[in-house]
Amino acid sequence: MVLKIATANRAVAEAAKLSNVNVIPVYPITPATSIAEYLAKFVADGEMDAEYVRVESEHSAMSVAIGASSTGARVFTATSSQGLALMHEVLFIAAGMRAPIVMANANRALSAPLSIWNDQQDSISERDSGWIQIYAENAQEALDFVIQSYRITEHPEVLLPAMVCLDGFILTHTVEPVDVPEKEVVSDFVSTYKPANAILDPENPMSIGTFTDPNYYMEARHDMYNAMINSKNIIRNVNKEFGEIFGREYDFVENYRCDDAEIIIVAMGSVCGTVKDVIDEIRREGEKVGLLKLRVFRPFPTDEINAVVKNADKIAVLDKNVSFDIGGALYNEIKAKLDVDAYGFIIGLGGRDVTPEHIRKIVKETKKPEKDVQWIGLREEEI
Amino acid sequence: MDKTHESRFMKYLRKDRLPHIFCAGCGNGIVINTFFNGMELAEIDLSDIVMVSGIGCSSRIPGYVKCDSLHTTHGRPISFATGIKIAKSDLNVVVFTGDGDAAAIGGNHLIHGARRNIDLTVICINNSIYGMTGGQISPTSPKGSYGSTAPYGAMEKPFDLSELVSAAGATYVARWTTAHPLQLSMSIKDALNNKGFSFIEVISQCPTYFGRKNQMRSSIEMMKWMKSVSIVKKKADKMDEKKLEGKIIVGEFVNKEEPELSDEIYKLIKEEWDEKPSSELKSAYMED
């Protein structure tokens, strides 16, 4: 085990290096920029045998990524917020062309008004793009999930791109000890990408992404739908194998003191660290509260969530995003897929701190809910 | 005499937003001063100006100026500005942008704005690097210069923005450096007075990133260098390409009259409907 003190940005750059990535098209954007800088240095120093492309926009970054992936190259890129939004058009193309691209997204608020700080509106807004979405709680998870993602995306039964989401600044710019695995072990684990279907090969010419009439388009989308469902099994297997090799086992969800919990908080990303601390405090005071950390948002692990929350009295769902008029995306999906008494809380938009007091307030409000959806942490004078 | 030695342009700034975020020695301050100077020389009132900017250090300028402004997305200010100009053609629409904003992500909008000859004044502060995100290579970084995404030097050929915009059809194009504040002021005056797409390229210093990564740590050192390698356009036109290597060609590139887009549109409306849309409200930014 090699422990390094690293930011999550450093951790994902290390993961891309360990995963033997061939092509890195990337455009700088706060707070994802240092990922691009670390990778530029790795390539320049000969630590990575990869092509580094200094593109002129995020739209071009994802386009280059798709082009490279369609030749069978293993691709990595990173972006954030407006960059991800600019990629929107091509995100759908990456998924539709079944290109197993892995991208780190440093979660940041969307303009306007302009904000460089954290929330998860950017990746949540790309929910339906056909990308697998995994949310990291800390730098270690960010590193591990990038490595895992290559195994998941490149599996012939999946072939959908994956987005590893890390909370901007909270994870991208703070340092923690990170176990950086041995190069040989990761190389064995990720192996090499063996394109199974859509691949540009002069021996067997093929057109990918062509104009499709109404006789076939729906089938193409249906195939993607099935691939997303299939990915659950693959993710499960990859988790297990990863745990055996690297000693860190992950699941779709993490059950933190939920078994006897009367109230369960559901959340994604770095805020889970704060929630866990508050739960420990509240438990000491005698209240039965737990946290269900959602790691994989797409595919949506309905059964895994249900297995944990089914016996709870009430569920509090935290969303660092908002769908106007109906609350956060995670809250709405849980309400739609599960038969539970759930309440939504909009938190931490545009970098607003989520404090232990906020979590306590959420638990209190969930006990005697007045509204389906509440905003927590607004400035008092604005309410 | 004013004992505070306050800049005479302070009246144009939103004092409540100061101090600004620019690094010590940044060229943006010179550009702001020369802009106000050019504006006064052109006898244009700040209340007739609307500013638009994208993303980057240069794009933070309008936020400090006491006029209406839009702070938009990376690379797109010229498109937002086109909307403003078409809707309210009597306003002077000024775009503050940089090399990352105008030459990289927004390159397409830049050439199409020039092609349309829409009456915008685009001031592009070209510091040859992405400053806001911390010193990555931009499309105007000189070949061989260092940036955080080019630890062994930039490999690609940079854009010559003034030539690009001239070729695309702009009716006023000039390039100066921050070491030419008077010439720059005069060009800004001419650009504001030009009825058409005006492009001012200001070669500027970024001591924090470009300077530090390229062995020119101080702002003064960089400005001296810029001045020493500058050659006026008229002289440069008579020199061969080899002798011009590493030089900054400054001066007026284009100054011509051609039909302007919003004018043409209003002419058409007048011809067809015999009326011109009126615009009463000029500014949402009233007295202090």
XYZ file of C-alpha atoms in Angstrom:
671
model
C 0.000 0.000 0.000
C 1.327 3.405 -1.007
C -0.343 6.205 0.862
C -0.173 9.582 -0.810
C -1.539 12.852 0.442
C -3.684 13.940 -2.436
C -6.674 15.952 -3.532
C -9.460 14.108 -5.327
C -8.237 15.756 -8.537
C -4.795 14.255 -7.991
C -6.411 10.934 -7.130
C -8.415 10.717 -10.364
C -5.375 11.747 -12.406
C -3.426 8.944 -10.717
C -6.296 6.589 -11.506
C -6.234 7.542 -15.189
C -2.486 6.946 -15.203
C -2.847 3.562 -13.529
C -5.628 2.575 -15.950
C -3.343 2.844 -19.000
C -5.363 5.510 -20.738
C -4.347 6.175 -24.374
C -5.945 9.512 -25.207
C -6.704 12.530 -22.995
C -8.547 15.418 -24.650
C -9.199 18.016 -21.977
C -10.090 21.667 -21.500
C -9.405 23.606 -18.303
C -12.312 24.593 -16.068
C -12.448 25.367 -12.371
C -12.455 23.222 -10.236
C -11.450 20.341 -12.534
C -8.405 22.077 -14.016
C -5.702 20.478 -11.924
C -6.746 17.032 -13.227
C -5.765 18.285 -16.694
C -2.539 19.728 -15.304
C -1.472 16.546 -13.506
C -2.169 14.499 -16.628
C -0.220 16.961 -18.815
C 2.735 16.503 -16.501
C 2.434 12.705 -16.399
C 2.419 12.595 -20.202
C 5.259 15.116 -20.568
C 7.384 13.272 -18.014
C 6.854 9.972 -19.787
C 4.971 8.460 -16.852
C 2.008 7.907 -19.149
C 2.114 6.623 -22.705
C -0.843 8.696 -23.849
C -1.759 11.376 -26.365
C -2.693 14.636 -24.668
C -4.865 16.945 -26.752
C -5.168 20.629 -25.808
C -8.606 21.178 -27.307
C -10.373 24.519 -27.707
C -13.547 23.713 -25.763
C -15.287 21.002 -23.769
C -17.473 20.269 -26.763
C -14.293 19.470 -28.673
C -12.898 17.512 -25.716
C -15.831 15.112 -25.735
C -15.835 14.968 -29.535
C -12.142 14.022 -29.599
C -12.874 11.488 -26.863
C -15.571 9.843 -28.984
C -13.369 9.834 -32.071
C -10.510 8.227 -30.184
C -12.766 5.733 -28.446
C -14.279 4.663 -31.757
C -10.833 3.527 -32.877
C -10.502 1.335 -29.805
C -8.427 3.702 -27.673
C -9.022 3.996 -23.948
C -10.026 7.576 -23.207
C -10.175 9.778 -20.150
C -11.295 13.358 -19.746
C -12.409 15.663 -16.965
C -14.690 18.653 -16.733
C -17.137 20.539 -14.559
C -20.362 22.545 -14.637
C -20.501 24.795 -17.733
C -18.025 22.481 -19.408
C -20.303 19.512 -18.855
C -23.265 21.566 -20.036
C -21.373 22.499 -23.196
C -20.688 18.795 -23.726
C -24.408 18.031 -23.451
C -24.898 17.415 -27.172
C -21.929 15.076 -27.416
C -22.626 13.256 -24.148
C -25.650 11.722 -25.817
C -23.529 10.829 -28.838
C -20.910 9.121 -26.659
C -23.626 7.004 -25.067
C -25.456 6.382 -28.335
C -22.256 5.333 -30.087
C -21.615 3.072 -27.112
C -18.180 4.582 -26.485
C -16.798 3.412 -23.120
C -15.350 6.793 -22.148
C -14.610 7.549 -18.510
C -14.846 11.144 -17.326
C -14.363 12.820 -13.994
C -16.840 15.604 -13.286
C -15.970 18.073 -10.565
C -19.468 18.931 -9.403
C -20.120 22.663 -9.585
C -23.179 24.887 -9.837
C -24.534 26.023 -13.192
C -24.756 29.668 -14.248
C -26.611 32.111 -14.005
C -25.749 33.686 -11.673
C -22.194 32.560 -12.228
C -20.827 30.353 -9.476
C -17.701 28.262 -9.354
C -18.724 26.485 -6.147
C -20.128 23.083 -5.470
C -23.502 21.558 -6.033
C -24.569 18.625 -8.205
C -26.883 20.336 -10.662
C -24.406 19.835 -13.517
C -24.244 16.041 -13.513
C -27.852 15.600 -12.419
C -28.883 17.647 -15.459
C -27.172 14.982 -17.610
C -29.092 12.207 -15.899
C -30.794 11.029 -19.087
C -27.738 11.171 -21.346
C -27.104 7.426 -21.083
C -24.006 7.770 -18.904
C -23.392 5.697 -15.820
C -23.047 8.065 -12.864
C -21.063 7.263 -9.735
C -20.674 9.745 -6.850
C -17.596 9.789 -4.631
C -17.602 10.688 -0.950
C -13.836 11.205 -0.746
C -10.623 11.182 -2.770
C -10.085 7.440 -2.272
C -13.465 6.646 -3.744
C -12.802 9.010 -6.649
C -9.623 7.086 -7.478
C -11.205 3.673 -7.045
C -14.303 4.543 -9.059
C -12.284 5.705 -12.083
C -10.402 2.390 -12.119
C -13.628 0.429 -11.667
C -15.355 2.456 -14.373
C -13.068 1.146 -17.122
C -14.036 -2.415 -16.223
C -17.721 -1.500 -16.181
C -17.916 0.666 -19.301
C -15.787 -1.596 -21.487
C -17.756 -4.722 -20.646
C -19.421 -5.961 -23.867
C -22.785 -6.135 -22.097
C -22.543 -2.485 -21.038
C -20.560 -0.266 -23.438
C -21.939 2.918 -21.969
C -19.715 5.780 -20.817
C -19.273 6.548 -17.138
C -19.031 9.752 -15.177
C -17.294 9.781 -11.810
C -18.627 12.752 -9.855
C -16.578 14.472 -7.186
C -17.786 17.509 -5.273
C -15.982 20.629 -6.467
C -13.506 22.156 -4.012
C -14.800 20.039 -1.115
C -13.052 17.035 -2.682
C -11.145 18.463 -5.630
C -9.079 20.926 -3.603
C -8.742 19.341 -0.170
C -6.065 16.781 0.624
C -6.548 13.422 2.285
C -4.476 10.258 2.550
C -5.159 8.135 -0.532
C -4.043 4.583 -1.151
C -2.617 4.601 -4.666
C -2.536 0.967 -5.801
C 0.415 -0.672 -7.559
C 0.591 -0.098 -11.292
C 0.889 -3.810 -12.166
C -2.118 -4.759 -10.065
C -4.296 -2.093 -11.664
C -3.021 -3.005 -15.148
C -4.075 -6.597 -14.549
C -7.415 -5.474 -13.181
C -8.336 -3.113 -16.025
C -6.618 -5.221 -18.697
C -6.802 -3.695 -22.197
C -9.886 -2.464 -24.005
C -11.052 -5.014 -26.536
C -13.734 -3.313 -28.616
C -16.584 -5.721 -29.244
C -19.062 -3.913 -31.472
C -18.866 -0.400 -32.818
C -15.252 0.051 -33.861
C -13.512 1.728 -36.765
C -11.414 -0.914 -38.446
C -10.193 -0.491 -42.059
C -10.500 -4.262 -42.552
C -14.181 -4.165 -41.676
C -15.452 -0.689 -42.541
C -18.370 0.532 -40.487
C -20.350 3.754 -40.104
C -21.176 4.640 -36.526
C -23.977 6.971 -35.475
C -25.518 7.239 -38.920
C -28.857 8.765 -39.846
C -31.488 6.350 -38.587
C -35.093 6.277 -39.712
C -38.026 5.548 -37.406
C -37.705 1.821 -38.137
C -34.543 1.512 -36.048
C -33.997 4.505 -33.757
C -36.194 3.180 -30.984
C -34.398 -0.168 -30.958
C -31.070 1.613 -30.570
C -32.412 3.454 -27.518
C -33.935 0.224 -26.187
C -30.541 -1.464 -26.473
C -29.076 1.320 -24.356
C -31.856 0.918 -21.818
C -31.047 -2.771 -21.523
C -27.330 -2.049 -21.334
C -27.962 0.228 -18.361
C -29.939 -2.550 -16.678
C -27.191 -5.080 -17.516
C -24.610 -2.779 -16.008
C -25.993 -3.547 -12.543
C -24.683 -7.107 -12.664
C -21.368 -5.963 -14.056
C -21.012 -3.267 -11.382
C -21.800 -5.874 -8.721
C -19.139 -8.247 -10.064
C -16.561 -5.492 -10.473
C -17.204 -4.334 -6.897
C -16.627 -7.835 -5.615
C -13.472 -8.449 -7.610
C -12.143 -5.005 -6.738
C -12.730 -5.706 -3.066
C -10.843 -8.997 -3.250
C -7.838 -7.438 -4.980
C -7.653 -3.983 -3.414
C -9.298 -4.598 -0.045
C -11.952 -1.942 -0.452
C -15.379 -3.309 -1.202
C -18.094 -1.078 -2.540
C -21.779 -1.556 -3.167
C -24.411 0.482 -5.000
C -25.311 1.943 -1.643
C -23.590 2.209 1.698
C -25.615 1.379 4.776
C -24.468 3.546 7.673
C -26.284 2.597 10.888
C -29.560 2.025 9.051
C -30.499 -1.451 10.330
C -32.627 -0.265 13.256
C -33.049 3.321 12.092
C -36.412 5.021 12.311
C -35.277 7.917 10.159
C -32.921 7.359 7.230
C -31.161 10.153 5.405
C -30.382 9.475 1.746
C -27.551 11.468 0.170
C -24.780 11.397 -2.447
C -21.206 12.648 -2.440
C -19.072 14.441 0.095
C -21.927 15.594 2.322
C -22.200 11.980 3.519
C -19.118 12.558 5.681
C -20.872 15.343 7.587
C -24.079 13.325 7.831
C -22.244 10.334 9.328
C -20.723 12.534 12.054
C -24.097 14.023 12.909
C -25.701 10.582 12.996
C -23.083 9.437 15.504
C -23.916 12.426 17.688
C -27.675 11.929 17.423
C -27.341 8.212 18.114
C -25.484 9.034 21.329
C -28.490 11.147 22.276
C -30.652 8.046 21.819
C -32.324 8.654 18.478
C -32.278 5.990 15.790
C -31.073 7.701 12.634
C -29.092 6.244 9.737
C -27.585 7.222 6.398
C -28.022 5.530 3.078
C -25.237 6.783 0.867
C -26.094 6.400 -2.786
C -22.929 5.661 -4.703
C -24.382 4.736 -8.080
C -27.093 7.080 -9.356
C -27.292 5.571 -12.852
C -28.163 2.740 -13.083
C -30.631 3.498 -10.302
C -30.318 0.799 -7.609
C -33.978 0.594 -6.588
C -33.729 -2.861 -4.966
C -30.573 -2.035 -3.044
C -32.121 1.160 -1.685
C -35.342 -0.621 -0.815
C -33.525 -3.375 1.087
C -32.035 -0.742 3.396
C -34.883 1.736 3.822
C -37.965 -0.478 3.803
C -38.297 -0.707 7.579
C -37.676 2.942 8.332
C -40.546 5.213 9.375
C -39.434 8.184 7.354
C -36.843 9.025 4.741
C -35.090 12.387 4.297
C -33.583 12.795 0.844
C -30.839 15.402 0.390
C -30.423 16.959 -3.036
C -27.686 19.358 -4.136
C -29.790 20.040 -7.193
C -33.297 21.204 -7.880
C -35.982 20.492 -10.414
C -38.101 23.590 -10.143
C -41.512 23.137 -8.563
C -41.062 19.448 -7.718
C -37.841 19.319 -5.668
C -34.573 17.460 -6.080
C -33.981 14.695 -8.594
C -33.008 12.026 -6.059
C -36.061 12.772 -3.923
C -38.353 12.447 -6.922
C -36.793 9.190 -8.081
C -37.078 7.658 -4.629
C -40.704 8.756 -4.421
C -41.359 7.310 -7.867
C -39.657 3.946 -7.388
C -40.173 3.119 -3.704
C -43.163 2.906 -1.415
C -41.727 5.021 1.395
C -42.646 8.097 3.417
C -39.974 10.385 1.968
C -39.312 14.128 2.225
C -37.011 16.201 0.064
C -34.432 18.729 1.230
C -32.610 21.072 -1.121
C -29.159 21.770 0.320
C -25.788 23.273 -0.520
C -26.543 24.980 -3.827
C -23.748 27.107 -5.290
C -21.344 26.234 -2.487
C -23.635 27.034 0.448
C -22.105 25.222 3.419
C -24.013 22.233 4.743
C -23.404 22.300 8.473
C -24.113 19.719 11.203
C -26.884 22.071 12.375
C -28.517 21.773 8.969
C -28.475 17.978 9.205
C -29.995 18.156 12.682
C -32.666 20.474 11.325
C -33.399 18.037 8.503
C -33.850 15.180 11.007
C -36.148 17.385 13.104
C -38.209 18.467 10.099
C -38.523 14.884 8.893
C -40.080 13.819 12.183
C -42.897 16.324 11.807
C -42.874 17.241 8.144
C -44.726 20.380 7.128
C -43.834 20.357 3.443
C -42.805 17.738 0.878
C -39.794 19.763 -0.174
C -37.845 22.204 1.963
C -34.823 24.367 1.301
C -32.284 24.134 4.105
C -29.624 26.759 4.791
C -31.219 29.790 3.140
C -30.223 33.181 4.539
C -32.719 33.972 7.272
C -33.574 37.426 5.956
C -34.542 35.976 2.554
C -37.155 33.576 3.852
C -6.082 69.595 -6.793
C -7.753 66.444 -5.657
C -5.743 65.443 -2.617
C -6.868 61.829 -2.694
C -5.165 61.350 -6.081
C -8.212 59.403 -7.052
C -8.268 58.344 -10.695
C -10.463 60.608 -12.786
C -12.160 57.475 -14.077
C -13.214 56.346 -10.609
C -16.622 57.898 -11.263
C -17.265 55.153 -13.816
C -16.558 52.331 -11.393
C -18.742 50.586 -8.867
C -16.778 51.481 -5.785
C -18.719 48.986 -3.707
C -17.181 46.192 -5.783
C -13.594 47.289 -5.087
C -10.932 46.108 -4.481
C -10.933 44.135 -7.700
C -9.708 40.564 -8.063
C -6.931 41.220 -10.593
C -3.384 40.274 -9.617
C -0.806 42.956 -8.911
C 0.741 43.973 -12.230
C -2.120 42.650 -14.365
C -2.686 44.495 -17.634
C -6.446 44.707 -17.112
C -6.115 47.983 -15.177
C -4.389 49.666 -18.111
C -7.095 48.405 -20.439
C -9.845 49.755 -18.168
C -8.145 53.166 -18.022
C -7.533 53.319 -21.755
C -11.112 52.271 -22.401
C -12.512 55.164 -20.360
C -10.030 57.505 -22.004
C -11.087 56.291 -25.469
C -14.742 56.558 -24.487
C -14.282 60.197 -23.402
C -12.322 60.991 -26.566
C -15.153 59.475 -28.596
C -17.563 61.683 -26.604
C -19.732 58.732 -25.690
C -21.668 58.715 -22.445
C -21.279 55.660 -20.229
C -25.075 55.498 -19.949
C -25.206 54.669 -23.674
C -22.869 51.729 -23.236
C -23.787 48.173 -22.391
C -20.962 45.741 -21.691
C -20.951 42.028 -22.314
C -18.333 39.521 -21.267
C -17.703 35.807 -21.202
C -15.469 33.896 -18.798
C -11.914 34.655 -17.823
C -9.936 37.439 -16.136
C -10.750 39.977 -18.856
C -14.415 39.102 -18.585
C -14.512 40.299 -14.986
C -14.040 43.937 -16.102
C -17.700 44.854 -16.814
C -18.647 43.826 -13.265
C -16.662 46.794 -11.940
C -18.106 49.359 -14.359
C -21.159 51.424 -13.522
C -23.148 50.490 -16.593
C -25.501 47.724 -17.626
C -23.716 44.499 -18.370
C -24.208 40.802 -18.981
C -21.728 38.292 -17.574
C -22.313 35.288 -19.787
C -20.827 31.911 -20.672
C -17.345 30.996 -21.827
C -16.757 32.138 -25.385
C -20.240 33.406 -26.174
C -20.332 37.131 -25.292
C -20.400 38.168 -28.957
C -23.606 36.164 -29.451
C -25.260 37.730 -26.396
C -24.057 41.140 -27.590
C -25.509 40.507 -31.051
C -28.913 40.020 -29.425
C -28.593 43.295 -27.515
C -27.476 45.247 -30.578
C -30.240 43.905 -32.783
C -32.892 44.678 -30.167
C -31.563 48.122 -29.164
C -29.417 49.391 -31.974
C -28.880 52.845 -30.426
C -26.765 51.377 -27.629
C -23.005 51.100 -27.832
C -22.350 47.441 -27.186
C -18.871 46.679 -25.890
C -17.535 43.165 -25.413
C -14.650 42.491 -23.054
C -13.033 39.163 -23.831
C -9.710 37.371 -23.748
C -7.709 34.930 -25.820
C -9.245 31.880 -24.157
C -12.736 33.267 -24.486
C -12.546 34.721 -28.007
C -9.941 32.561 -29.710
C -10.539 29.123 -28.207
C -14.028 28.251 -27.135
C -15.659 31.256 -28.827
C -13.621 31.425 -32.026
C -16.638 30.720 -34.165
C -18.664 33.607 -32.740
C -15.722 35.956 -33.231
C -15.429 35.297 -36.960
C -19.185 35.334 -37.495
C -19.542 38.652 -35.666
C -16.840 40.058 -37.942
C -18.468 38.527 -41.035
C -21.819 40.144 -40.218
C -20.166 43.493 -39.518
C -22.527 44.037 -36.610
C -21.760 47.210 -34.669
C -19.972 45.820 -31.628
C -16.709 46.941 -30.089
C -14.811 43.845 -29.049
C -11.831 44.420 -26.789
C -9.785 41.261 -26.575
C -7.164 41.234 -23.846
C -4.676 38.719 -25.153
C -2.290 37.586 -22.420
C -1.327 34.362 -24.230
C -2.503 32.093 -21.431
C -5.584 31.005 -19.481
C -5.199 33.181 -16.404
C -8.395 32.488 -14.488
C -7.878 28.723 -14.334
C -4.194 29.030 -13.501
C -1.920 29.198 -16.515
C -2.851 26.664 -19.163
C -1.810 26.995 -22.799
C -4.229 29.029 -24.943
C -4.613 29.297 -28.736
C -2.443 32.426 -28.690
C 0.385 31.042 -26.557
C 3.553 31.460 -28.607
C 5.081 28.222 -29.871
C 7.502 26.959 -27.262
C 6.073 29.016 -24.399
C 5.337 27.229 -21.157
C 2.035 26.631 -19.454
C 0.711 24.156 -16.929
C -0.707 21.990 -19.739
C 2.535 22.278 -21.714
C 5.396 21.524 -19.314
C 7.717 21.163 -22.317
C 6.364 24.145 -24.230
C 3.428 24.800 -26.545
C 3.586 22.691 -29.665
C 0.863 24.328 -31.714
C 1.017 27.438 -33.863
C -0.801 30.366 -32.248
C -3.594 32.383 -33.836
C -2.863 35.848 -35.168
C -6.168 37.246 -33.940
C -6.038 40.625 -35.669
C -5.288 38.988 -39.018
C -8.017 36.424 -38.404
C -10.669 39.032 -37.626
C -9.522 41.244 -40.514
C -9.886 38.317 -42.907
C -13.309 37.520 -41.476
C -14.606 40.948 -42.448
C -14.340 43.333 -39.477
C -14.392 46.996 -40.503
C -12.086 48.233 -37.736
C -9.156 46.209 -36.389
C -6.223 47.430 -34.328
C -3.618 45.803 -32.133
C -1.584 47.436 -29.380
C 0.067 46.311 -26.208
C -0.493 47.606 -22.685
C 2.795 49.461 -23.188
C 1.021 51.675 -25.756
C -1.745 53.261 -23.660
C -2.150 56.431 -25.741
C -2.269 54.662 -29.085
C -4.653 52.160 -27.525
C -6.942 54.962 -26.299
C -7.043 56.485 -29.764
C -7.866 53.132 -31.332
C -10.616 52.512 -28.760
C -12.031 55.925 -29.682
C -11.980 55.003 -33.382
C -13.438 51.571 -32.648
C -16.335 53.081 -30.678
C -16.971 55.562 -33.474
C -16.823 52.908 -36.186
C -20.264 51.840 -37.340
C -19.528 48.151 -37.689
C -17.607 45.286 -36.097
C -14.572 46.717 -34.312
C -11.878 44.534 -32.857
C -9.164 45.774 -30.546
C -6.518 43.256 -29.614
C -4.530 44.285 -26.562
C -1.416 42.227 -25.990
C -1.274 42.210 -22.219
C 0.902 40.905 -19.440
C -0.001 38.136 -17.029
C 2.963 38.176 -14.639
C 1.306 35.644 -12.355
C 1.104 32.833 -14.894
C 2.606 33.632 -18.282
C 5.441 35.634 -16.765
C 6.243 33.198 -14.003
C 6.253 30.216 -16.345
C 8.285 32.027 -19.014
C 11.084 33.658 -17.061
C 9.513 37.110 -16.923
C 8.353 37.505 -13.421
C 7.657 41.212 -13.180
C 5.047 43.177 -14.970
C 7.555 45.916 -15.834
C 9.895 43.369 -17.388
C 7.051 42.020 -19.509
C 5.905 45.456 -20.633
C 9.454 46.436 -21.563
C 9.700 43.246 -23.573
C 6.381 43.884 -25.306
C 7.454 47.399 -26.197
C 10.845 46.269 -27.462
C 9.423 43.652 -29.833
C 6.598 45.824 -31.153
C 6.769 47.016 -34.726
C 4.178 49.301 -36.270
C 2.075 47.798 -39.007
C 3.226 50.223 -41.721
C 6.855 49.315 -41.101
C 6.123 45.609 -40.719
C 4.316 45.520 -44.057
C 7.651 46.238 -45.754
C 9.556 43.530 -43.857
C 9.820 39.857 -44.740
C 8.307 37.142 -42.589
C 11.623 35.912 -41.215
C 12.563 39.290 -39.778
C 9.125 39.543 -38.165
C 9.524 36.317 -36.203
C 8.918 36.960 -32.506
C 7.721 40.504 -33.167
C 4.390 42.009 -32.180
C 2.878 43.935 -35.079
C 0.947 46.882 -33.693
C -1.237 49.538 -35.235
C -4.352 49.777 -37.303
C -5.046 46.699 -39.440
C -8.396 47.667 -40.950
C -10.408 50.890 -41.020
C -13.099 50.915 -43.663
C -16.775 51.643 -44.151
C -19.224 48.911 -45.007
C -22.954 48.374 -44.431
C -23.661 47.425 -40.820
C -26.064 44.607 -39.914
C -28.444 46.263 -37.425
C -28.652 49.308 -39.691
C -29.532 47.134 -42.652
C -32.211 45.364 -40.641
C -33.761 48.651 -39.489
C -33.572 50.011 -43.031
C -35.530 47.012 -44.211
C -38.120 47.502 -41.456
C -38.443 51.159 -42.419
C -38.799 50.350 -46.116
C -41.384 47.666 -45.558
C -43.333 49.115 -42.608
C -42.273 52.730 -42.499
C -41.479 52.687 -38.805
C -38.560 52.218 -36.490
C -38.908 50.484 -33.143
C -38.382 53.032 -30.397
C -36.246 52.408 -27.361
C -37.023 54.629 -24.412
C -35.316 52.918 -21.520
C -31.575 53.031 -21.855
C -30.275 51.868 -18.533
C -31.399 50.097 -15.436
C -28.416 51.607 -13.623
C -29.745 54.916 -12.291
C -28.075 57.543 -10.131
C -26.267 56.445 -6.988
